[in-house]
Short mmCIF file of C-alpha atoms and ligand atoms in Angstrom, two decimals:
data_model
loop_
_atom_site.label_atom_id
_atom_site.label_comp_id
_atom_site.label_asym_id
_atom_site.label_seq_id
_atom_site.Cartn_x
_atom_site.Cartn_y
_atom_site.Cartn_z
CA MET A 1 4.76 45.70 104.85
CA THR A 2 2.93 45.43 101.52
CA THR A 3 2.89 42.26 99.51
CA LEU A 4 2.12 41.95 95.85
CA ARG A 5 1.09 38.42 94.88
CA ILE A 6 1.35 37.91 91.10
CA PHE A 7 -0.42 35.10 89.28
CA PRO A 8 1.86 34.79 86.18
CA ASP A 9 -0.45 32.16 84.49
CA LEU A 10 -3.62 34.20 85.02
CA ALA A 11 -3.97 36.83 82.30
CA GLN A 12 -6.78 39.38 82.93
CA ASN A 13 -6.81 40.83 79.44
CA ALA A 14 -4.59 41.55 76.43
CA ILE A 15 -3.02 45.04 76.21
CA ASP A 16 -3.36 46.74 72.85
CA PRO A 17 0.10 48.23 72.23
CA ARG A 18 -1.65 51.41 71.09
CA LEU A 19 -2.31 52.05 74.78
CA PHE A 20 1.07 53.80 74.60
CA GLY A 21 0.25 56.21 71.80
CA SER A 22 0.96 59.93 71.66
CA PHE A 23 -0.24 63.08 69.93
CA ILE A 24 1.19 65.74 67.62
CA GLU A 25 -0.93 68.78 66.95
CA HIS A 26 -0.17 71.77 64.80
CA LEU A 27 0.35 73.83 67.95
CA GLY A 28 3.20 75.89 69.26
CA ARG A 29 6.57 74.26 68.39
CA ALA A 30 5.29 70.68 68.26
CA VAL A 31 5.79 70.47 64.50
CA TYR A 32 7.96 73.46 63.60
CA THR A 33 11.31 73.20 65.45
CA GLY A 34 9.94 70.07 67.12
CA LEU A 35 9.48 67.33 64.49
CA TYR A 36 10.49 69.49 61.53
CA GLU A 37 13.46 71.85 61.37
CA PRO A 38 15.31 71.92 58.10
CA GLY A 39 18.74 73.25 58.65
CA HIS A 40 19.04 71.74 62.19
CA ALA A 41 22.34 69.92 62.61
CA THR A 42 20.49 66.51 62.94
CA ALA A 43 17.92 67.17 60.20
CA ASP A 44 17.54 64.36 57.62
CA GLY A 45 16.74 64.96 53.92
CA ASN A 46 13.05 65.59 54.83
CA GLY A 47 13.90 68.23 57.38
CA PHE A 48 13.02 65.87 60.32
CA ARG A 49 15.08 66.25 63.47
CA ARG A 50 16.83 62.92 63.96
CA ASP A 51 17.59 63.74 67.62
CA VAL A 52 13.80 63.87 68.22
CA ILE A 53 13.14 60.79 66.19
CA ASP A 54 15.75 58.90 68.25
CA LEU A 55 13.94 59.90 71.49
CA VAL A 56 10.53 58.93 70.00
CA ARG A 57 12.00 55.56 69.02
CA GLU A 58 13.35 55.27 72.57
CA LEU A 59 9.70 55.73 73.81
CA ASP A 60 8.63 53.03 71.36
CA ILE A 61 5.34 54.86 70.61
CA PRO A 62 3.17 52.63 68.46
CA MET A 63 0.75 55.32 67.20
CA VAL A 64 0.66 59.07 66.98
CA ARG A 65 -2.57 61.11 66.66
CA TYR A 66 -2.46 64.01 64.18
CA PRO A 67 -3.08 66.86 63.18
CA GLY A 68 -5.19 67.97 66.20
CA GLY A 69 -6.69 68.71 68.64
CA ASN A 70 -8.53 71.95 68.39
CA PHE A 71 -6.50 72.76 65.27
CA VAL A 72 -8.22 70.13 63.18
CA SER A 73 -11.65 71.64 63.67
CA ALA A 74 -10.84 74.36 61.07
CA TYR A 75 -8.11 72.60 59.07
CA ASP A 76 -8.33 72.35 55.34
CA TRP A 77 -6.10 69.31 54.70
CA GLU A 78 -5.67 70.32 51.02
CA ASP A 79 -3.48 73.30 52.14
CA GLY A 80 -0.89 70.90 53.59
CA VAL A 81 -0.26 68.76 50.48
CA GLY A 82 1.51 69.34 47.16
CA PRO A 83 4.52 71.49 46.28
CA ARG A 84 5.60 73.41 49.44
CA ALA A 85 6.09 76.74 47.54
CA GLN A 86 2.41 76.68 46.57
CA ARG A 87 0.99 75.87 50.00
CA PRO A 88 -0.89 78.83 51.56
CA ALA A 89 -0.20 80.25 55.03
CA ARG A 90 -3.59 80.18 56.87
CA LEU A 91 -4.80 81.65 60.14
CA ASP A 92 -5.44 79.06 62.94
CA TYR A 93 -8.23 80.42 65.03
CA ALA A 94 -7.86 77.75 67.72
CA TRP A 95 -4.43 78.92 68.82
CA GLY A 96 -4.32 82.46 67.35
CA VAL A 97 -1.30 81.78 65.07
CA THR A 98 -0.39 81.34 61.47
CA GLU A 99 -0.04 77.85 60.04
CA THR A 100 2.51 77.84 57.24
CA ASN A 101 1.48 74.40 56.02
CA GLN A 102 5.10 73.44 55.27
CA PHE A 103 4.34 70.17 57.04
CA GLY A 104 1.16 68.25 56.24
CA THR A 105 -0.33 64.81 55.72
CA ASN A 106 2.39 63.35 53.51
CA GLU A 107 5.21 64.66 55.64
CA PHE A 108 3.48 63.21 58.72
CA MET A 109 3.27 59.76 57.02
CA ASP A 110 7.07 59.98 56.18
CA TRP A 111 7.79 61.09 59.73
CA CYS A 112 5.77 58.11 61.13
CA LYS A 113 7.89 55.72 59.09
CA ALA A 114 11.10 57.35 60.30
CA ALA A 115 9.88 57.22 63.92
CA ASN A 116 8.70 53.61 63.62
CA THR A 117 5.14 54.51 64.45
CA ALA A 118 1.66 54.46 62.95
CA PRO A 119 -0.65 57.37 62.19
CA MET A 120 -3.98 57.96 63.95
CA MET A 121 -5.59 60.74 61.90
CA ALA A 122 -8.46 63.07 62.70
CA PHE A 123 -11.11 64.52 60.32
CA ASN A 124 -12.36 68.06 60.55
CA LEU A 125 -15.96 67.80 61.69
CA GLY A 126 -16.01 71.38 62.92
CA THR A 127 -16.03 73.57 59.82
CA ARG A 128 -16.33 70.70 57.39
CA GLY A 129 -18.00 67.28 57.20
CA ILE A 130 -18.67 64.18 55.14
CA ASP A 131 -17.35 65.49 51.77
CA ALA A 132 -13.97 66.59 53.12
CA ALA A 133 -13.66 63.36 55.06
CA ARG A 134 -14.51 61.32 51.99
CA GLN A 135 -11.89 63.19 49.94
CA LEU A 136 -9.19 62.88 52.56
CA ILE A 137 -9.75 59.16 53.03
CA GLU A 138 -9.50 58.66 49.26
CA TYR A 139 -6.34 60.79 49.22
CA CYS A 140 -4.79 58.69 51.93
CA ASN A 141 -6.06 55.22 51.28
CA ALA A 142 -7.55 54.75 47.75
CA PRO A 143 -5.71 52.77 45.13
CA LEU A 144 -4.70 54.83 42.00
CA GLY A 145 -7.27 55.54 39.36
CA SER A 146 -9.52 58.12 40.94
CA LYS A 147 -9.19 61.89 41.49
CA PHE A 148 -7.79 62.09 45.02
CA ALA A 149 -5.55 59.00 44.77
CA ASP A 150 -4.11 60.39 41.58
CA LEU A 151 -3.57 63.70 43.26
CA ARG A 152 -1.58 61.85 45.96
CA LYS A 153 0.53 60.31 43.22
CA ALA A 154 1.06 63.70 41.63
CA HIS A 155 2.36 64.81 45.01
CA GLY A 156 4.94 62.00 44.99
CA TYR A 157 3.10 59.23 46.88
CA ALA A 158 1.79 56.58 44.48
CA ALA A 159 1.27 53.93 47.22
CA PRO A 160 -1.69 54.45 49.55
CA HIS A 161 -0.84 55.49 53.11
CA ASN A 162 -3.40 52.99 54.35
CA VAL A 163 -4.28 54.81 57.59
CA ARG A 164 -6.38 52.44 59.68
CA THR A 165 -7.50 54.56 62.66
CA TRP A 166 -9.46 57.84 62.41
CA CYS A 167 -10.98 60.28 64.85
CA LEU A 168 -14.32 61.75 63.87
CA GLY A 169 -13.49 65.34 64.88
CA ASN A 170 -12.14 66.60 68.24
CA GLU A 171 -13.84 67.71 71.46
CA MET A 172 -16.98 68.70 69.58
CA ASP A 173 -18.81 69.67 72.81
CA GLY A 174 -16.22 72.34 73.76
CA PRO A 175 -17.25 76.03 73.52
CA TRP A 176 -13.63 76.69 72.44
CA GLN A 177 -14.03 74.39 69.44
CA THR A 178 -14.51 75.94 66.00
CA GLY A 179 -17.79 74.50 64.78
CA ARG A 180 -18.85 73.19 68.19
CA LYS A 181 -22.05 71.09 68.01
CA THR A 182 -24.84 69.80 70.21
CA ALA A 183 -24.83 66.10 70.99
CA GLU A 184 -27.67 65.55 68.45
CA GLU A 185 -25.92 67.51 65.72
CA TYR A 186 -22.60 65.85 66.34
CA GLY A 187 -24.03 62.38 66.85
CA ARG A 188 -25.81 62.55 63.44
CA LEU A 189 -22.76 63.98 61.68
CA ALA A 190 -20.47 61.39 63.20
CA ASN A 191 -22.85 58.62 62.22
CA GLU A 192 -23.30 59.83 58.66
CA THR A 193 -19.55 60.40 58.18
CA ALA A 194 -18.74 56.98 59.71
CA ASN A 195 -21.31 55.42 57.37
CA ALA A 196 -19.69 57.02 54.28
CA LEU A 197 -16.22 56.02 55.49
CA HIS A 198 -17.39 52.46 56.01
CA GLN A 199 -18.89 52.38 52.52
CA PHE A 200 -15.36 53.21 51.34
CA ASP A 201 -13.72 50.61 53.65
CA PRO A 202 -15.65 48.72 56.32
CA THR A 203 -12.46 47.79 58.12
CA LEU A 204 -11.56 51.37 59.12
CA GLU A 205 -11.42 51.91 62.87
CA LEU A 206 -13.43 54.98 63.74
CA ILE A 207 -13.52 56.92 67.01
CA ALA A 208 -16.37 59.25 67.98
CA CYS A 209 -15.87 62.18 70.29
CA GLY A 210 -16.85 61.83 73.93
CA SER A 211 -17.04 64.83 76.18
CA SER A 212 -13.92 67.01 76.39
CA GLY A 213 -13.63 66.10 80.05
CA PRO A 214 -15.61 64.94 83.10
CA GLY A 215 -16.23 68.54 84.16
CA MET A 216 -18.24 69.39 81.02
CA PRO A 217 -21.89 70.25 81.81
CA GLY A 218 -23.14 67.64 79.33
CA PHE A 219 -20.99 64.80 80.84
CA PRO A 220 -21.95 61.87 80.61
CA ASP A 221 -25.19 62.55 78.84
CA TRP A 222 -23.21 63.66 75.75
CA GLU A 223 -21.69 60.14 75.60
CA ARG A 224 -25.11 58.44 75.75
CA ASN A 225 -26.69 60.83 73.25
CA VAL A 226 -23.81 60.66 70.77
CA LEU A 227 -23.63 56.87 70.93
CA GLU A 228 -27.37 56.54 70.47
CA HIS A 229 -26.81 58.08 67.03
CA CYS A 230 -23.57 56.30 65.98
CA TYR A 231 -22.96 53.16 68.13
CA ALA A 232 -23.26 50.82 65.18
CA HIS A 233 -20.66 52.63 63.08
CA VAL A 234 -17.87 53.35 65.60
CA ASP A 235 -15.31 51.23 67.35
CA ALA A 236 -14.41 53.54 70.20
CA LEU A 237 -15.45 56.66 72.05
CA SER A 238 -12.84 59.29 72.94
CA ILE A 239 -12.14 60.42 76.46
CA HIS A 240 -9.82 63.21 77.50
CA LEU A 241 -8.38 64.27 80.89
CA TYR A 242 -5.78 66.79 81.97
CA VAL A 243 -4.82 67.11 85.62
CA ARG A 244 -2.69 69.72 87.35
CA GLU A 245 -1.22 70.38 90.72
CA ASP A 246 -2.79 73.82 91.00
CA GLY A 247 -6.02 73.62 92.94
CA HIS A 248 -4.96 70.56 95.03
CA LYS A 249 -4.67 71.10 98.78
CA SER A 250 -1.34 69.39 99.23
CA LEU A 251 1.25 67.32 97.47
CA ALA A 252 -0.44 64.06 98.70
CA ASP A 253 -3.74 65.36 97.37
CA TYR A 254 -2.19 65.97 93.95
CA LEU A 255 -0.42 62.64 93.80
CA ALA A 256 -3.76 60.96 94.44
CA CYS A 257 -5.37 62.53 91.32
CA PRO A 258 -5.02 59.53 88.90
CA ALA A 259 -7.98 58.08 90.81
CA GLN A 260 -10.08 60.71 88.88
CA MET A 261 -9.03 59.06 85.59
CA GLU A 262 -10.34 55.66 86.78
CA THR A 263 -13.63 57.07 87.90
CA GLN A 264 -14.03 58.85 84.60
CA ILE A 265 -13.32 55.65 82.63
CA ARG A 266 -15.97 53.81 84.71
CA ASP A 267 -18.52 56.61 84.19
CA VAL A 268 -17.93 56.67 80.35
CA LEU A 269 -18.17 52.86 80.21
CA ALA A 270 -21.48 53.02 82.00
CA ALA A 271 -22.86 55.26 79.29
CA CYS A 272 -21.43 53.03 76.59
CA ASP A 273 -22.90 49.88 78.13
CA PHE A 274 -26.20 51.58 78.68
CA VAL A 275 -26.50 52.26 74.94
CA LYS A 276 -25.33 48.77 74.12
CA ALA A 277 -28.08 47.30 76.25
CA LYS A 278 -30.72 49.83 75.11
CA GLN A 279 -30.06 49.26 71.41
CA HIS A 280 -29.27 45.56 71.74
CA HIS A 281 -25.81 45.70 70.24
CA LYS A 282 -23.52 42.71 70.25
CA LYS A 283 -20.45 44.93 69.89
CA THR A 284 -18.77 46.24 73.08
CA MET A 285 -17.70 49.88 72.76
CA MET A 286 -13.93 50.49 73.42
CA LEU A 287 -12.45 53.73 74.71
CA SER A 288 -9.81 55.92 73.07
CA PHE A 289 -8.12 57.92 75.82
CA ASP A 290 -6.58 60.04 73.10
CA GLU A 291 -5.58 63.01 75.30
CA TRP A 292 -4.26 62.54 78.80
CA ASN A 293 -1.48 64.24 80.72
CA VAL A 294 -0.64 66.80 83.38
CA TRP A 295 -1.31 70.27 81.98
CA ASP A 296 -1.32 73.60 83.79
CA MET A 297 -2.69 76.06 81.26
CA ALA A 298 -0.89 78.95 82.95
CA GLN A 299 2.56 77.51 82.07
CA GLY A 300 4.85 77.77 79.10
CA ASN A 301 3.14 80.42 76.92
CA GLU A 302 5.34 83.27 75.59
CA LYS A 303 3.77 86.56 74.70
CA PHE A 304 3.46 86.63 70.96
CA HIS A 305 1.91 88.82 68.30
CA ARG A 306 -1.38 87.51 67.20
CA TRP A 307 -0.98 85.35 64.11
CA ALA A 308 2.69 84.67 64.79
CA SER A 309 4.02 81.36 63.44
CA ALA A 310 5.03 78.58 65.83
CA PRO A 311 5.45 80.65 69.05
CA ARG A 312 6.17 78.90 72.39
CA GLN A 313 2.77 77.64 73.56
CA LEU A 314 2.00 75.12 76.32
CA GLU A 315 5.74 74.46 76.96
CA GLN A 316 5.12 73.16 80.40
CA ILE A 317 8.25 72.11 82.33
CA TYR A 318 7.44 68.90 84.26
CA THR A 319 8.50 68.22 87.83
CA PHE A 320 9.38 64.96 89.45
CA ALA A 321 5.93 65.11 91.17
CA ASP A 322 4.37 65.34 87.68
CA ALA A 323 6.30 62.23 86.68
CA LEU A 324 4.81 60.35 89.67
CA VAL A 325 1.28 61.42 88.61
CA VAL A 326 1.96 60.29 85.03
CA GLY A 327 3.10 56.98 86.49
CA GLY A 328 -0.22 56.76 88.37
CA MET A 329 -2.14 57.52 85.22
CA LEU A 330 -0.30 54.80 83.34
CA LEU A 331 -1.22 52.34 86.09
CA VAL A 332 -4.85 53.36 85.57
CA LEU A 333 -4.63 52.84 81.77
CA LEU A 334 -3.05 49.39 82.22
CA ARG A 335 -5.65 48.40 84.81
CA GLN A 336 -8.45 49.51 82.49
CA SER A 337 -6.85 48.12 79.31
CA ALA A 338 -9.62 45.58 78.77
CA ARG A 339 -11.73 48.48 77.56
CA VAL A 340 -9.18 51.26 76.79
CA ARG A 341 -7.91 50.19 73.41
CA TYR A 342 -6.06 53.31 72.42
CA ALA A 343 -4.51 56.11 74.56
CA CYS A 344 -2.33 59.08 73.59
CA MET A 345 -0.24 61.08 75.95
CA ALA A 346 -0.92 64.63 74.90
CA GLN A 347 1.40 65.62 73.48
CA LEU A 348 4.79 64.38 72.22
CA VAL A 349 7.20 67.23 71.51
CA ASN A 350 7.50 70.72 73.07
CA VAL A 351 3.70 71.11 73.69
CA ILE A 352 2.84 69.56 77.14
CA ALA A 353 5.36 66.96 76.11
CA PRO A 354 7.88 64.33 77.32
CA ILE A 355 10.36 65.59 74.74
CA MET A 356 11.62 69.15 74.52
CA THR A 357 13.84 70.82 71.90
CA ALA A 358 15.78 74.09 71.59
CA PRO A 359 15.47 75.53 68.08
CA GLY A 360 18.84 74.86 66.51
CA GLY A 361 19.91 73.14 69.74
CA ASP A 362 19.46 70.01 71.79
CA ALA A 363 16.53 67.65 72.41
CA TRP A 364 16.07 66.26 75.96
CA ARG A 365 13.78 64.09 78.07
CA GLN A 366 11.38 65.75 80.52
CA THR A 367 10.66 63.98 83.80
CA ILE A 368 7.48 62.44 82.45
CA PHE A 369 9.38 60.74 79.68
CA HIS A 370 10.65 58.09 81.94
CA PRO A 371 7.50 56.37 83.26
CA LEU A 372 6.01 56.55 79.78
CA GLN A 373 9.15 55.00 78.25
CA GLN A 374 9.23 52.17 80.80
CA ALA A 375 5.48 51.40 80.52
CA SER A 376 5.61 51.56 76.74
CA ARG A 377 8.62 49.36 76.37
CA HIS A 378 7.85 46.84 79.13
CA GLY A 379 4.04 47.05 79.70
CA ARG A 380 3.16 44.91 76.67
CA GLY A 381 1.36 41.57 76.32
CA VAL A 382 -1.25 40.89 79.00
CA VAL A 383 -2.23 42.33 82.39
CA LEU A 384 -1.80 39.68 85.06
CA ALA A 385 -4.07 39.03 87.99
CA THR A 386 -2.47 40.33 91.22
CA HIS A 387 -3.42 40.71 94.85
CA LEU A 388 -1.96 43.59 96.88
CA ASN A 389 -2.09 43.03 100.53
CA GLY A 390 -1.31 45.35 103.43
CA GLY A 391 -0.03 48.90 103.12
CA THR A 392 -1.32 52.22 104.26
CA SER A 393 -3.62 54.80 102.69
CA THR A 394 -3.74 58.56 102.95
CA ASP A 395 -6.98 60.47 103.30
CA THR A 396 -6.94 63.26 100.74
CA PRO A 397 -9.33 66.24 100.57
CA THR A 398 -10.01 65.93 96.86
CA HIS A 399 -9.71 62.24 96.03
CA GLY A 400 -10.61 60.52 99.22
CA LEU A 401 -8.70 57.58 100.60
CA SER A 402 -5.61 56.97 98.41
CA PRO A 403 -3.46 53.86 98.67
CA ASP A 404 0.15 54.81 99.25
CA ILE A 405 1.34 51.88 97.05
CA GLU A 406 -0.26 50.75 93.76
CA ALA A 407 1.19 48.16 91.34
CA VAL A 408 0.30 46.53 88.08
CA ALA A 409 2.03 43.45 86.57
CA THR A 410 2.18 42.52 82.93
CA ARG A 411 3.46 39.49 81.03
CA ASP A 412 4.85 39.20 77.52
CA GLY A 413 6.03 35.63 76.84
CA ASN A 414 8.41 34.66 79.59
CA LYS A 415 8.93 38.30 80.68
CA VAL A 416 6.99 39.78 83.63
CA SER A 417 7.13 43.50 84.35
CA VAL A 418 5.93 45.07 87.58
CA PHE A 419 5.18 48.81 87.78
CA VAL A 420 5.01 50.21 91.27
CA LEU A 421 4.10 53.66 92.50
CA HIS A 422 4.89 54.60 96.12
CA ARG A 423 3.19 57.86 97.06
CA GLY A 424 3.95 57.60 100.73
CA ALA A 425 6.26 60.03 102.59
CA VAL A 426 8.35 57.27 104.36
CA PRO A 427 10.24 54.23 103.04
CA ALA A 428 8.05 51.16 102.65
CA SER A 429 8.89 47.50 102.69
CA PHE A 430 7.47 45.78 99.55
CA THR A 431 7.52 42.06 98.81
CA VAL A 432 6.71 40.55 95.41
CA SER A 433 5.75 36.87 95.20
CA LEU A 434 5.01 34.98 91.97
CA ASP A 435 2.66 32.03 92.26
CA GLY A 436 3.28 28.79 90.35
CA SER A 437 6.09 26.37 89.76
CA ALA A 438 8.45 28.55 87.67
CA SER A 439 11.32 30.34 89.36
CA TRP A 440 12.09 33.85 88.30
CA ARG A 441 15.08 36.16 88.20
CA VAL A 442 15.36 39.90 88.07
CA VAL A 443 16.47 41.32 84.72
CA ALA A 444 16.43 44.94 85.91
CA HIS A 445 14.99 47.17 88.57
CA GLU A 446 14.85 50.82 87.71
CA VAL A 447 13.71 53.42 90.27
CA LEU A 448 12.73 57.10 89.63
CA ALA A 449 13.20 58.98 92.89
CA SER A 450 14.40 62.49 93.72
CA PRO A 451 15.40 64.38 96.84
CA ASP A 452 13.51 67.35 95.40
CA VAL A 453 9.90 66.71 94.43
CA TYR A 454 9.97 69.81 92.21
CA ALA A 455 13.21 68.84 90.36
CA VAL A 456 12.97 69.38 86.57
CA ASN A 457 15.15 68.50 83.59
CA SER A 458 16.51 71.13 81.20
CA ALA A 459 18.86 71.46 78.23
CA ALA A 460 21.61 72.31 80.69
CA SER A 461 20.67 69.52 83.08
CA PRO A 462 18.82 66.86 81.14
CA ALA A 463 19.25 64.01 83.59
CA THR A 464 18.45 65.64 86.97
CA VAL A 465 15.43 63.28 87.10
CA ALA A 466 16.28 59.98 85.49
CA PRO A 467 15.80 56.32 86.46
CA ARG A 468 18.53 54.67 88.42
CA VAL A 469 19.26 50.94 88.15
CA VAL A 470 19.22 49.06 91.55
CA PRO A 471 21.56 46.09 90.94
CA SER A 472 20.99 44.72 94.44
CA THR A 473 17.37 43.82 93.69
CA GLN A 474 17.42 40.09 93.41
CA VAL A 475 15.11 37.12 94.06
CA ALA A 476 16.29 35.41 97.23
CA ALA A 477 17.03 31.65 97.46
CA ASP A 478 13.53 31.14 99.06
CA GLY A 479 11.87 32.82 96.06
CA ALA A 480 11.04 36.06 97.84
CA LEU A 481 11.80 39.47 96.30
CA THR A 482 11.75 42.17 98.92
CA LEU A 483 12.46 45.85 98.23
CA THR A 484 12.49 48.96 100.28
CA LEU A 485 10.62 51.57 98.32
CA PRO A 486 12.04 55.04 98.96
CA PRO A 487 9.41 57.73 99.77
CA LEU A 488 7.77 59.16 96.58
CA SER A 489 9.17 56.71 94.01
CA TRP A 490 8.20 54.96 90.80
CA HIS A 491 9.58 51.53 89.92
CA CYS A 492 9.86 49.37 86.84
CA LEU A 493 10.84 45.82 87.76
CA ARG A 494 11.54 43.25 85.09
CA LEU A 495 11.70 39.52 85.68
CA THR A 496 12.14 36.57 83.51
CA ALA A 497 11.53 32.87 84.00
CA ALA A 498 14.89 31.54 85.29
O1 AHR B 501 -3.71 69.17 73.81
C1 AHR B 501 -4.10 70.48 73.80
C2 AHR B 501 -5.59 70.72 73.53
O2 AHR B 501 -6.34 70.19 74.58
C3 AHR B 501 -6.10 69.99 72.26
O3 AHR B 501 -5.92 70.69 71.16
C4 AHR B 501 -7.56 69.86 72.64
O4 AHR B 501 -8.14 68.80 72.00
C5 AHR B 501 -7.66 69.87 74.13
O5 AHR B 501 -8.52 70.69 74.60
#
C-alpha cells in the first residue's frame, strides 16, 4: 500500500504556466501541412488549419518557441516577411531541405493569436549576430517611426508584436549546428547581444544556450563558462533532453528514464549557482527546458530528394509506453518548477509531436498528447508539499532504483490536482489523504492505461490510447480516497473543496 499525504495549505512554489510550452520549428511538416495548409478543408483565411488550432487550444499551451531549433542558426528572418510572392526559397542546411518562406514571423504571430498562445522567439546566433538580432527586435517590438518598425507596418502590421521572451541562439555547442561556437565565443556573443537587446528594452526575457544535452563533452563546463560571460544579462539558461527506448535493457529500465532529467536539472543548477556565488549576483538563474521529449532519431524519416520541401521528417509514432515516460518527465518538471520557469515539449505538430496531421486529411492526438494536456490544463497554480509513504521500487540497470509510484500535487484556488504514475507491473493500492480541516470531493479521475504497452494512435484509430474516466473514484465518508492503480498507468485526479 502506498499513501500520498497532501498538505493543501503548504505551497512549495508557484508554477509558471509557461512550464507547459511547446515548440514549432521549420522542420519536416511542422509548419507546412501542419500549422499551415491553404486549401485544407478546415483552413481559415490565413491558411491555418483550424483542426490543428482546436487541438492546440485543447492542450492549452501558453507559449510556443519558434522558428528553431537547428533551423534558426542559418535563418535570415527577412526572407519570411513581406509579400509572399516576393519571398525567396532558401536552402536549409540543418535539415537538407528547401524552405519556401511562405510562413514567417508575422504569420507565426497571427497563428499564436488564433491558437491562444504566446510566442517565444529565437535569434540566429549561428551565422548572424547582434545586428540581425537588433533589427529583428525592432521589426517585432518597436513603435512606428523607425526603419524596421515601419517595414513591419508596410507588411500589414502597424502594431508591435511585443514578443517578451527570446532565445539567444540554439544549441550553440553542437557540432551539427551551423555556426557552432566555443563556450567563450558564444558566451561573449550572447552577452553582447543581450546587452544590445536590453539597451532597446531592459524588460525583455532572454535565454542563453546551455549544452545541447547532458552527454555533450563540454557539459556542464559549458554552462559555467557561458554564464561567466553573460549571467548579468540573461534570465534563464536553456536545457535540452531527448530520451528513447532504444538502448534501454528492458521496459522497466526505459520507464525509469525520467530520473535522468531530474539529475540533469540538478547538475545544471549547480553550475548556475556556482557562477552566482563566484560573481556575487543577487539574481538566481532560472532554467528554460525548451526542448524535451521522447525522440528516436531512426523513426519517421521518409527518403527524400535533397532540398525537397517539407518532406516527412522526425514523424515518430508514440506508443503507450512513451506516454508513460512523458508523464514521468512532466512530474519532474513540476517537481523542479521552482527553478524551471519555461519548458517546451519538442515539438508540437508532426515533428516528434503530440499532434499529427494527414495532408488534406485529419488531425489526431498521439499517445503523448494526453499526459501533456492533463498537466497543462490542471497542473497550474502552486506545487503542494506532499509525503509519499510505502510502495516498492525496481532496480534498473541504467537508472538505478526507481520508485514504482510517483506523484505530484498542485493547487489552483480551491482546486487540487494529483498526477500519479504507476510504473509497476502489478496493480497497486494507493491512498490519498489531504491534511487540514477542509473536506474534499473528487471532480474527475482520468486514467491512461492500455493492455498493450506498444499501442499507438493513428488517423484510422485515433483513440486507441486515450484517458478513461473512473466515475467510482470518490472520497469515502471517513475522508479517505483509495484507488487501485492498474499496472503501467498514468492518472490525473482532480479534487475541489467540498
Ligand atoms: O527538435 C529537433 C532538434 O533537436 C532541434 O532542431 C535541435 O535544437 C535539437 O537538436
